[in-house]
mmCIF file of C-alpha atoms in Angstrom:
data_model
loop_
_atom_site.group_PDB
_atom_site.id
_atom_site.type_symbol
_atom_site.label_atom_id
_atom_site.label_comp_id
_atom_site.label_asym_id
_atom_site.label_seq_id
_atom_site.Cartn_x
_atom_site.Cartn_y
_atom_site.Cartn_z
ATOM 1 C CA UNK A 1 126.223 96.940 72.663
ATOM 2 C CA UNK A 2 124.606 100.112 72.924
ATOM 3 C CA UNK A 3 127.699 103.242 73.463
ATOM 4 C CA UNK A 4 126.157 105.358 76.284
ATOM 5 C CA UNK A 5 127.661 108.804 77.566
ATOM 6 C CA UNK A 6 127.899 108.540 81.664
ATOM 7 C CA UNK A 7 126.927 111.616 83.282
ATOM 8 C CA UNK A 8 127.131 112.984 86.982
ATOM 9 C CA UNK A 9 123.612 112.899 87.862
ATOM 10 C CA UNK A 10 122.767 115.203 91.027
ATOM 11 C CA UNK A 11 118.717 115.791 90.026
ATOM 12 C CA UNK A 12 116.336 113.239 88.161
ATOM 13 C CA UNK A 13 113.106 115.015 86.067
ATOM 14 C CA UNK A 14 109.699 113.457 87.055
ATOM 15 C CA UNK A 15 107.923 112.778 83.404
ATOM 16 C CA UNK A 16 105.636 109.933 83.921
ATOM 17 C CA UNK A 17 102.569 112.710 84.058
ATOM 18 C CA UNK A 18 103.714 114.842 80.806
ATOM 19 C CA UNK A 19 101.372 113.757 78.262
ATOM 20 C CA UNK A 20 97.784 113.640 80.479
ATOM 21 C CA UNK A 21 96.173 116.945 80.106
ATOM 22 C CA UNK A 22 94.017 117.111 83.258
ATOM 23 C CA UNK A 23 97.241 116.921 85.821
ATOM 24 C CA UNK A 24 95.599 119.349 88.341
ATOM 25 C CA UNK A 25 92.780 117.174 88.619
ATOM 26 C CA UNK A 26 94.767 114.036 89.304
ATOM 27 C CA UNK A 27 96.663 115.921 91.278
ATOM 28 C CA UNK A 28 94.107 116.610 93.619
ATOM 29 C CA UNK A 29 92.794 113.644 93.689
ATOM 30 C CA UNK A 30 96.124 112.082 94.883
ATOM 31 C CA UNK A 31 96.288 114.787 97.570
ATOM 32 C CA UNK A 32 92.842 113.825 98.690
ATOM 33 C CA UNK A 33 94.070 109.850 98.632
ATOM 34 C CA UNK A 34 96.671 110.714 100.859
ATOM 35 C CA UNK A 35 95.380 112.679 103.300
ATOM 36 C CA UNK A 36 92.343 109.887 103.993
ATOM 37 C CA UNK A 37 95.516 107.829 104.374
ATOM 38 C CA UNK A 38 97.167 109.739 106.536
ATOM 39 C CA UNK A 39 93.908 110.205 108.781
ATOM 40 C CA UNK A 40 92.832 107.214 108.947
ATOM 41 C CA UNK A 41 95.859 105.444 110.145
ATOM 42 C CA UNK A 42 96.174 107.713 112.289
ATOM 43 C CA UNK A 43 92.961 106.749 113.702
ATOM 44 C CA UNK A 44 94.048 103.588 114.254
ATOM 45 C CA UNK A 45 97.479 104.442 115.608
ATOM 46 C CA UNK A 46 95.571 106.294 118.546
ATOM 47 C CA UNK A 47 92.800 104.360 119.156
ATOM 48 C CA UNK A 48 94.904 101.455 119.871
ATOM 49 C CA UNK A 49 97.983 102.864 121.451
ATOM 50 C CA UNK A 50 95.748 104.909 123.679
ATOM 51 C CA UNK A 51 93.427 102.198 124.971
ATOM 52 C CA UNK A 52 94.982 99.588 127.209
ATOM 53 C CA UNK A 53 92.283 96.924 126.330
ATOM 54 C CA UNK A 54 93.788 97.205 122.924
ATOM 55 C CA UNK A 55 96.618 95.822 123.587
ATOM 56 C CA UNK A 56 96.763 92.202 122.181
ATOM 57 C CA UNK A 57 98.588 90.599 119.297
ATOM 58 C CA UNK A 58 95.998 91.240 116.664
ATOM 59 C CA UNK A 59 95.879 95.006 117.287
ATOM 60 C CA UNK A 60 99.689 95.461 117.663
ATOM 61 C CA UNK A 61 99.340 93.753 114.072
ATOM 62 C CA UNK A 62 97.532 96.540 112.622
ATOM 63 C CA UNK A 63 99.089 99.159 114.064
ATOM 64 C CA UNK A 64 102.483 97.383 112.535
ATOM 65 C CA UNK A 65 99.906 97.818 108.751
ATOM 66 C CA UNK A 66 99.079 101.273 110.003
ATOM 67 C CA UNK A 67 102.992 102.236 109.942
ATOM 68 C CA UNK A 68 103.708 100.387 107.080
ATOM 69 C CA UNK A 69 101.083 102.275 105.018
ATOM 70 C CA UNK A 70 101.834 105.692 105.849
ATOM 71 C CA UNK A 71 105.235 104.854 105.207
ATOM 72 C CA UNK A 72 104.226 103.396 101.831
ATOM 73 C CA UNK A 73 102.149 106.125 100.565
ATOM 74 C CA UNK A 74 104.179 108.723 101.572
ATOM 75 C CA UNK A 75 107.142 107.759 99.827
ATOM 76 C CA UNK A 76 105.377 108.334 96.503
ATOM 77 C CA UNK A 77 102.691 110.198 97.279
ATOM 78 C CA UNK A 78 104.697 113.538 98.125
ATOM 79 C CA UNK A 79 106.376 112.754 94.508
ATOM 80 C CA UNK A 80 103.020 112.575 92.590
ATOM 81 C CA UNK A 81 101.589 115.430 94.453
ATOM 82 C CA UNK A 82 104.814 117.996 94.562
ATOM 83 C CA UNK A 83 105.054 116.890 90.390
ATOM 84 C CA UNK A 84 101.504 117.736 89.585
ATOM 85 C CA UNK A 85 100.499 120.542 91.883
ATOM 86 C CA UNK A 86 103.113 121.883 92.845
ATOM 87 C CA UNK A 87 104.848 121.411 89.706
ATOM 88 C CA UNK A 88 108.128 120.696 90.572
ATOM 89 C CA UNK A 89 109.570 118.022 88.780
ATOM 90 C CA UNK A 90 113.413 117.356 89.904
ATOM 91 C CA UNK A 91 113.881 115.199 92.536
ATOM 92 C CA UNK A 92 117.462 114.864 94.229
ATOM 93 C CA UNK A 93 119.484 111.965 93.389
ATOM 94 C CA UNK A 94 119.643 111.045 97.128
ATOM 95 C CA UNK A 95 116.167 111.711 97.382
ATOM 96 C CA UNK A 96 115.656 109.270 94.777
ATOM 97 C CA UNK A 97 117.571 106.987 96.171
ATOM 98 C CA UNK A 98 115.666 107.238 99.798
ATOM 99 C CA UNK A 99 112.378 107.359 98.475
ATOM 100 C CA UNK A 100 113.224 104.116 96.513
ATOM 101 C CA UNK A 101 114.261 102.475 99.346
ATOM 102 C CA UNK A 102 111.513 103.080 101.558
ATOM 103 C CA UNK A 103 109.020 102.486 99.149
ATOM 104 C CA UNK A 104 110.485 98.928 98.818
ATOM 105 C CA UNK A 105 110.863 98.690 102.194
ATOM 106 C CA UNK A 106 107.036 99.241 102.844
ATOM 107 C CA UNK A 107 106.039 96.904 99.518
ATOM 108 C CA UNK A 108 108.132 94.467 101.395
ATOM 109 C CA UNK A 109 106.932 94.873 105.132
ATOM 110 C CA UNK A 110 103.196 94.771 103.850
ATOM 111 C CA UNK A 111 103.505 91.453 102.312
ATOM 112 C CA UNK A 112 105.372 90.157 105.575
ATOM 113 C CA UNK A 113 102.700 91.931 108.045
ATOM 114 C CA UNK A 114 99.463 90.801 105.891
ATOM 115 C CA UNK A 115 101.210 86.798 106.435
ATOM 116 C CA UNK A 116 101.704 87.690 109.866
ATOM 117 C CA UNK A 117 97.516 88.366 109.973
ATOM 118 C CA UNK A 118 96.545 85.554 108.524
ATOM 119 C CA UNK A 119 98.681 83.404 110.677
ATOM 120 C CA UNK A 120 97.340 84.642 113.714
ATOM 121 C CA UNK A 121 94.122 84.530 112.697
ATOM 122 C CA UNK A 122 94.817 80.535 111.698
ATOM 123 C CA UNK A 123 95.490 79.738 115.389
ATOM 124 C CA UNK A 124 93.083 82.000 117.040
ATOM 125 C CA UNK A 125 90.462 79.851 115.314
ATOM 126 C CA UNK A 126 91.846 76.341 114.897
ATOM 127 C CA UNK A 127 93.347 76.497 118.225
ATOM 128 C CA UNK A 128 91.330 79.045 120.218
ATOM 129 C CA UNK A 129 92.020 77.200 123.633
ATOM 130 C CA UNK A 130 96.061 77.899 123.361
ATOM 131 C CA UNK A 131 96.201 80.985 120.996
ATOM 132 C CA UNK A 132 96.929 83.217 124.308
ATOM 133 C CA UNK A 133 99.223 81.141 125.119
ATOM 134 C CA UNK A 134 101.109 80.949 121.872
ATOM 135 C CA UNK A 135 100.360 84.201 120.465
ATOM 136 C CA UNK A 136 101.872 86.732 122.971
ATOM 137 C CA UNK A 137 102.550 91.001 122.518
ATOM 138 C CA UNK A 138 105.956 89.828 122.962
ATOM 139 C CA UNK A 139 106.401 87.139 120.526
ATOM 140 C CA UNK A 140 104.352 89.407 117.580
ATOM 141 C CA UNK A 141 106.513 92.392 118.948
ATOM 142 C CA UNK A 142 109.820 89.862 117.913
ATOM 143 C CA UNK A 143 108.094 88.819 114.885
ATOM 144 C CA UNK A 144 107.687 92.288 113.669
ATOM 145 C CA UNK A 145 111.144 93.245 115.056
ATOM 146 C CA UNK A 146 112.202 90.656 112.588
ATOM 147 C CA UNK A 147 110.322 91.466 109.569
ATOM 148 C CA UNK A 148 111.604 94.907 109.574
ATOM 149 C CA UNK A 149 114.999 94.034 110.016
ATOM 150 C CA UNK A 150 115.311 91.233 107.116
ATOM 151 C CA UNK A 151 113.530 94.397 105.337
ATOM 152 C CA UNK A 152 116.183 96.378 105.708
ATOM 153 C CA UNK A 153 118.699 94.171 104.647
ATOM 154 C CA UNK A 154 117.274 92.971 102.006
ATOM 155 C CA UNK A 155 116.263 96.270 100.135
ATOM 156 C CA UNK A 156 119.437 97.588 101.387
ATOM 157 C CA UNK A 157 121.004 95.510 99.313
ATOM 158 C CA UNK A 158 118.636 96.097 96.197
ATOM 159 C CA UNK A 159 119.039 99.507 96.440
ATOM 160 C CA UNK A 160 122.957 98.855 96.442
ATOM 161 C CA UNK A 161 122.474 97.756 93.110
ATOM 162 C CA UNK A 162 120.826 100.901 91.694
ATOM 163 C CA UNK A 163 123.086 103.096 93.270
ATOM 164 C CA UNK A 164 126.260 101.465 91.834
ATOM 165 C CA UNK A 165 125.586 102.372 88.365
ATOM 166 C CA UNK A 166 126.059 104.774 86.222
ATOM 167 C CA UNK A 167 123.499 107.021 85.109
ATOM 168 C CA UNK A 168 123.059 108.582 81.512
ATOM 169 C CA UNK A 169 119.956 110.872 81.232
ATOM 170 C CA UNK A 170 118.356 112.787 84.772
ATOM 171 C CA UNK A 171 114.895 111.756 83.748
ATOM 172 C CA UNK A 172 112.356 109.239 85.141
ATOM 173 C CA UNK A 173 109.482 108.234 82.432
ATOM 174 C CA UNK A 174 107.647 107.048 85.595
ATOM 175 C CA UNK A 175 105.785 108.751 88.174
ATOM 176 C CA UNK A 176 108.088 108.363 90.797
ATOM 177 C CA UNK A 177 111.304 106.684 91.951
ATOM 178 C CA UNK A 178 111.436 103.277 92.005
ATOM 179 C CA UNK A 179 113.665 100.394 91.467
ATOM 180 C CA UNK A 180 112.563 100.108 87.628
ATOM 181 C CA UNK A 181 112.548 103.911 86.801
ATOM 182 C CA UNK A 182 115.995 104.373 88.307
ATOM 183 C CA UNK A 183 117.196 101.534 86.094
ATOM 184 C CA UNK A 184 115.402 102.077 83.267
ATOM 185 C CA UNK A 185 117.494 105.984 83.829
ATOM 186 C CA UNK A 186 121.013 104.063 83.814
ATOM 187 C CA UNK A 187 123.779 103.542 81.318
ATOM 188 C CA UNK A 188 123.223 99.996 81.456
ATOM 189 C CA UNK A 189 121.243 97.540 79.635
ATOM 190 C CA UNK A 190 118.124 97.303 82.208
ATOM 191 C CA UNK A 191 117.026 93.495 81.147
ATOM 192 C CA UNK A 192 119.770 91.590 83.513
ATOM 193 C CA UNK A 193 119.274 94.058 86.335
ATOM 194 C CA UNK A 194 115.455 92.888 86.449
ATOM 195 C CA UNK A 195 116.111 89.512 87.287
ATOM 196 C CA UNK A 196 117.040 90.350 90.983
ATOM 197 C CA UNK A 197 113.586 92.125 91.583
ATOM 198 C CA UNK A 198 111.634 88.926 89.686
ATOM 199 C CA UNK A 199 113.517 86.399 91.919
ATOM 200 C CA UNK A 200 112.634 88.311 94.965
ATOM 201 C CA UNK A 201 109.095 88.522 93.633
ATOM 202 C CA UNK A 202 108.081 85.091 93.011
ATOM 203 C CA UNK A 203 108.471 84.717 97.168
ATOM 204 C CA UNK A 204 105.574 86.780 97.600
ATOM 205 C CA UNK A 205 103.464 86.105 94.545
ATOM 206 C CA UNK A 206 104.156 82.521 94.505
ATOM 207 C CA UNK A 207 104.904 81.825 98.086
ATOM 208 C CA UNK A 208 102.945 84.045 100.369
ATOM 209 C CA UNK A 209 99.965 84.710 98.474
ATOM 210 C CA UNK A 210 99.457 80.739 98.147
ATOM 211 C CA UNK A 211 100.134 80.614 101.622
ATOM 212 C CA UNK A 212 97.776 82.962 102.848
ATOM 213 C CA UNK A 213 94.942 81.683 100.690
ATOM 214 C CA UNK A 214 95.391 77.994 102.043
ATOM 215 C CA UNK A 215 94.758 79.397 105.741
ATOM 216 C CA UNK A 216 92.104 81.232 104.219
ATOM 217 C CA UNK A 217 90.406 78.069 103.188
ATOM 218 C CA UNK A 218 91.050 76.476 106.344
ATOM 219 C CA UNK A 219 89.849 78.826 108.000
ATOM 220 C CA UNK A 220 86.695 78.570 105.814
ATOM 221 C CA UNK A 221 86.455 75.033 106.375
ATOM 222 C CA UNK A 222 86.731 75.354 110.408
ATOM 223 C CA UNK A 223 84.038 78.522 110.644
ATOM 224 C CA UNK A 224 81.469 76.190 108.430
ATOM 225 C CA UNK A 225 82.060 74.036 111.719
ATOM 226 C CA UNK A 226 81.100 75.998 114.153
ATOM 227 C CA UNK A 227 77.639 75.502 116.107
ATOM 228 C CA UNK A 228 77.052 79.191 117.033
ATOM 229 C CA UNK A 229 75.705 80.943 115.090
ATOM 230 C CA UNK A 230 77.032 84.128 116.939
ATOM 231 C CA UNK A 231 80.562 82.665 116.878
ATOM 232 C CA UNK A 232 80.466 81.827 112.944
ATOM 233 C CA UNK A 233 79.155 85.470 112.138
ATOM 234 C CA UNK A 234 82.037 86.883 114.151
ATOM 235 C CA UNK A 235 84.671 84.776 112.728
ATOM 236 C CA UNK A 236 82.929 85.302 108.547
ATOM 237 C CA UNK A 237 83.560 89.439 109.392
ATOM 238 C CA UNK A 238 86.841 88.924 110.964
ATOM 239 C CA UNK A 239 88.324 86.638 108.007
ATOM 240 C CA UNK A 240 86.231 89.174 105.269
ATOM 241 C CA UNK A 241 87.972 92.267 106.892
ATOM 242 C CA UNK A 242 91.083 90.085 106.197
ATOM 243 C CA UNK A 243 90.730 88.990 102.515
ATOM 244 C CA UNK A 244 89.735 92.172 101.369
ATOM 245 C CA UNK A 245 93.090 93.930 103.017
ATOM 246 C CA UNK A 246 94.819 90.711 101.016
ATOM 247 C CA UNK A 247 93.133 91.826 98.262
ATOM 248 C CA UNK A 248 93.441 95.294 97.576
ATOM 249 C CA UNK A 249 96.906 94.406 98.091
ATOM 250 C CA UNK A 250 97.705 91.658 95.624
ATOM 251 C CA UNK A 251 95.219 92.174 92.939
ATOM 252 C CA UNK A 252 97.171 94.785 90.914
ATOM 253 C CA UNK A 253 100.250 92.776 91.060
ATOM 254 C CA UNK A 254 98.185 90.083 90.130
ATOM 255 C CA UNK A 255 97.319 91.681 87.546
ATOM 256 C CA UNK A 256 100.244 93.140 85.981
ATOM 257 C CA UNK A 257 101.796 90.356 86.296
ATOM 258 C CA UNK A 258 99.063 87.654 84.631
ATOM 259 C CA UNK A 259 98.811 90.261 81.760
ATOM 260 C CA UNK A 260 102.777 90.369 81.089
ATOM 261 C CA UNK A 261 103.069 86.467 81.291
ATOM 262 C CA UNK A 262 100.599 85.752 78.537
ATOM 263 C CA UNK A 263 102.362 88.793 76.341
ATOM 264 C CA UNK A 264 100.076 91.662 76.886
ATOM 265 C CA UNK A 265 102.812 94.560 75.920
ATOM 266 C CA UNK A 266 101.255 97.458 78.697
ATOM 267 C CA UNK A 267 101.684 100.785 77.421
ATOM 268 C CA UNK A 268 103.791 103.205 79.606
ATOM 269 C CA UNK A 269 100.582 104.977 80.605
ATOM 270 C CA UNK A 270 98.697 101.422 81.757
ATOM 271 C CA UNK A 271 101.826 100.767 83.920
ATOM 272 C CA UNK A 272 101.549 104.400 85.192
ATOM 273 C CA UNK A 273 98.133 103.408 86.091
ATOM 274 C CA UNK A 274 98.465 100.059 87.869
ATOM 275 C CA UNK A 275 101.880 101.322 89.762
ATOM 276 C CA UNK A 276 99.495 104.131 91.158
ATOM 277 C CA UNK A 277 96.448 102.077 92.224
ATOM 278 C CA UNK A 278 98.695 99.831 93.981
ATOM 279 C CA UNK A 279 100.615 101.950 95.531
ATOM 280 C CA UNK A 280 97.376 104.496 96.896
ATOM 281 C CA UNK A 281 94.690 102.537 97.457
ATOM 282 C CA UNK A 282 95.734 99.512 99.668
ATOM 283 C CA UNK A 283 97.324 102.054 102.269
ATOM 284 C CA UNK A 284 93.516 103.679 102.350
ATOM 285 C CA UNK A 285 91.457 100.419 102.394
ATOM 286 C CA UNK A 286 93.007 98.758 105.106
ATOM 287 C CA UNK A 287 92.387 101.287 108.107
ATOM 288 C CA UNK A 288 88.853 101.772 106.742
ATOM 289 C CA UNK A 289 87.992 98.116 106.606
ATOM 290 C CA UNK A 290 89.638 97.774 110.464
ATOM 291 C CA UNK A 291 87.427 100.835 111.569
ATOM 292 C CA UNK A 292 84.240 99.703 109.789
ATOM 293 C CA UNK A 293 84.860 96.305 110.737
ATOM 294 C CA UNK A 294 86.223 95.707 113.785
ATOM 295 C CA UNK A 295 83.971 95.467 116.607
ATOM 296 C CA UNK A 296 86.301 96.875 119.265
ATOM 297 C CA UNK A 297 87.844 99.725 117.120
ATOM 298 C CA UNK A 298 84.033 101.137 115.580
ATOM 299 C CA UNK A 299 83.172 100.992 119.268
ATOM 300 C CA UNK A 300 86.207 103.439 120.622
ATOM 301 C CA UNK A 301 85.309 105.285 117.324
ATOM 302 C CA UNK A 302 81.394 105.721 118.471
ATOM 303 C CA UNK A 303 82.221 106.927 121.725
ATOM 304 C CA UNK A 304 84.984 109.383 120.806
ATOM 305 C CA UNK A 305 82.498 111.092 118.119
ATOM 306 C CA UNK A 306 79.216 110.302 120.268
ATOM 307 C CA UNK A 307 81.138 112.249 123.041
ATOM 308 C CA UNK A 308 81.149 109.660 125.442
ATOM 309 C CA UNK A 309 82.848 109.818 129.056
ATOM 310 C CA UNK A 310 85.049 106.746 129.214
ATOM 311 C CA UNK A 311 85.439 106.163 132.818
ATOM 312 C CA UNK A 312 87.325 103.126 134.861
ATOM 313 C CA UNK A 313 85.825 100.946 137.033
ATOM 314 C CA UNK A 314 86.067 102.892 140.146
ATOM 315 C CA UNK A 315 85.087 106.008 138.832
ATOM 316 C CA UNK A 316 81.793 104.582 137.239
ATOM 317 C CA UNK A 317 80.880 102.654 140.968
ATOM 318 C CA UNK A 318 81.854 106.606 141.902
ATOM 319 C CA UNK A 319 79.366 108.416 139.991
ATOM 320 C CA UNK A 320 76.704 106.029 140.192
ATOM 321 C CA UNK A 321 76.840 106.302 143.885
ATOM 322 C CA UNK A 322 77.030 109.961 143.373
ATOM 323 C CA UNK A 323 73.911 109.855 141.310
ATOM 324 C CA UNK A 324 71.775 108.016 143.660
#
């Protein structure tokens, strides 16, 4: 067993970007990631908490995703962008600790909200007599209520773990703080410590993602049913917005994981890589897919930049009587 020398760690040093050469660039480039991110769930956010006709499950659904990925992206964003542009490198050990946990926390909630999606979009097609009367705001506000509470408990307790031991060396080799980095930084041999985090992967990766690809074929198999033709092209762009939200999502943990089970040894700078596109680029493809392709939201969107007067009822049976 290896002899280690415990130290009172109060900072951790970012190093995960030391060796690439054009870390402005990247830096950038990240910045520029982000702050699509940010706008574009904003977007979102306002169109649908703003309009009343919004309101219904599926919406409240991705404004849950729109939280979610600002939360997600933020959390290691800020790191990648304060390390390379800003170039400051130390990070606070609480810090550290917070950003880990709601970086987790997000990873977590996504997985939960994207099931959540796919369910609902199950019934609202194989049962689209009773879906208003079994999908309610009220019973996807619970639902969500739910998820983020088993969230918090469960990465509350993860991030127990990496907070009770001891650490030898303030530096991270990664490019932020997460659960492996802050490990891999302790006095402690990391292998045993990574069976927690692999158990409470397989749910997702062998569970959810399953899951959520059975409805999808079901839901495949009911729209090649369908005698409108208006009807099937509504329900193809509504499960397509879907599955490519799923997979923006899952295919770099795919991925990683596929190459690491058949012995592929990644090099520090491949898992750099992968931990980066999966962490930026789902949080920016799933508002642009639900502005681009959902009907109701590209609408709001057209007459907000179109300048359009959105007037109720009243008003418009005002005005045209002014008119005439």
């Amino acid at each position: 067993m290896a002899n280690y020398t415990v130290n009172n760690v109060d900072n951790f040093i970012i190093t995960g970007f030391d060796h690439l050469q054009n870390q402005k660039l990247l830096g950038f480039l990240i910045l520029i990631t982000y702050m699509l991110t940010l706008l574009a769930n904003g977007i979102n956010l306002c169109i649908i908490l703003t309009d009343r006709h919004l309101h219904k499950p599926m919406y409240i659904l991705i404004c849950n995703l729109a939280v979610v990925d600002i939360m997600y992206s933020s959390t290691c964003s800020t790191t990648m962008i304060s390390v390379l542009l800003a170039e400051i490198k130390t990070v606070s050990y609480y810090s550290c600790i917070s950003r880990t946990y709601f970086y987790h926390l997000g990873d977590f909630t996504e997985c939960m909200a994207l099931t959540l999606m796919a369910i609902d979009r199950l019934i609202a097609i194989r049962l689209p007599l009773r879906y208003h009367s079994i999908v309610t705001n009220s019973r996807i506000l619970l639902l969500i209520f739910v998820i983020w509470i088993s969230g918090f408990s469960v990465i509350g307790f993860v991030i127990s773990v990496v907070d009770s031991v001891p650490y030898c060396q303030p530096v991270i080799r990664y490019v932020f703080c997460d659960y492996p980095s802050m490990i891999r930084a302790a006095c402690v041999n990391p292998e045993p410590y990574f069976f927690l985090p692999a158990m409470l992967s397989l749910w997702p990766m062998c569970g959810q993602f399953p899951f959520i690809m059975c409805t999808y074929v079901v839901l495949a198999y009911s729209v090649t049913k369908l005698s409108n033709n208006s009807s099937r092209k509504q329900m193809i762009n509504t499960c397509l917005s879907h599955l490519i939200v799923l997979l923006s999502f899952y295919a770099p943990k795919l991925v990683s994981g596929l190459l690491t089970r058949i012995g592929v040894v990644l090099t520090l700078t491949e898992r750099n890589a992968i931990l980066i596109i999966s962490s930026l680029i789902p949080p920016l493809i799933n508002p642009t897919v639900y502005c681009t392709r959902t009907k109701e939201i590209r609408k709001r969107l057209a007459d907000i930049f179109l300048h359009k007067k959105i007037l109720p009822n009243h008003l418009k049976s005002t005005s045209i009587a002014l008119s005439s």
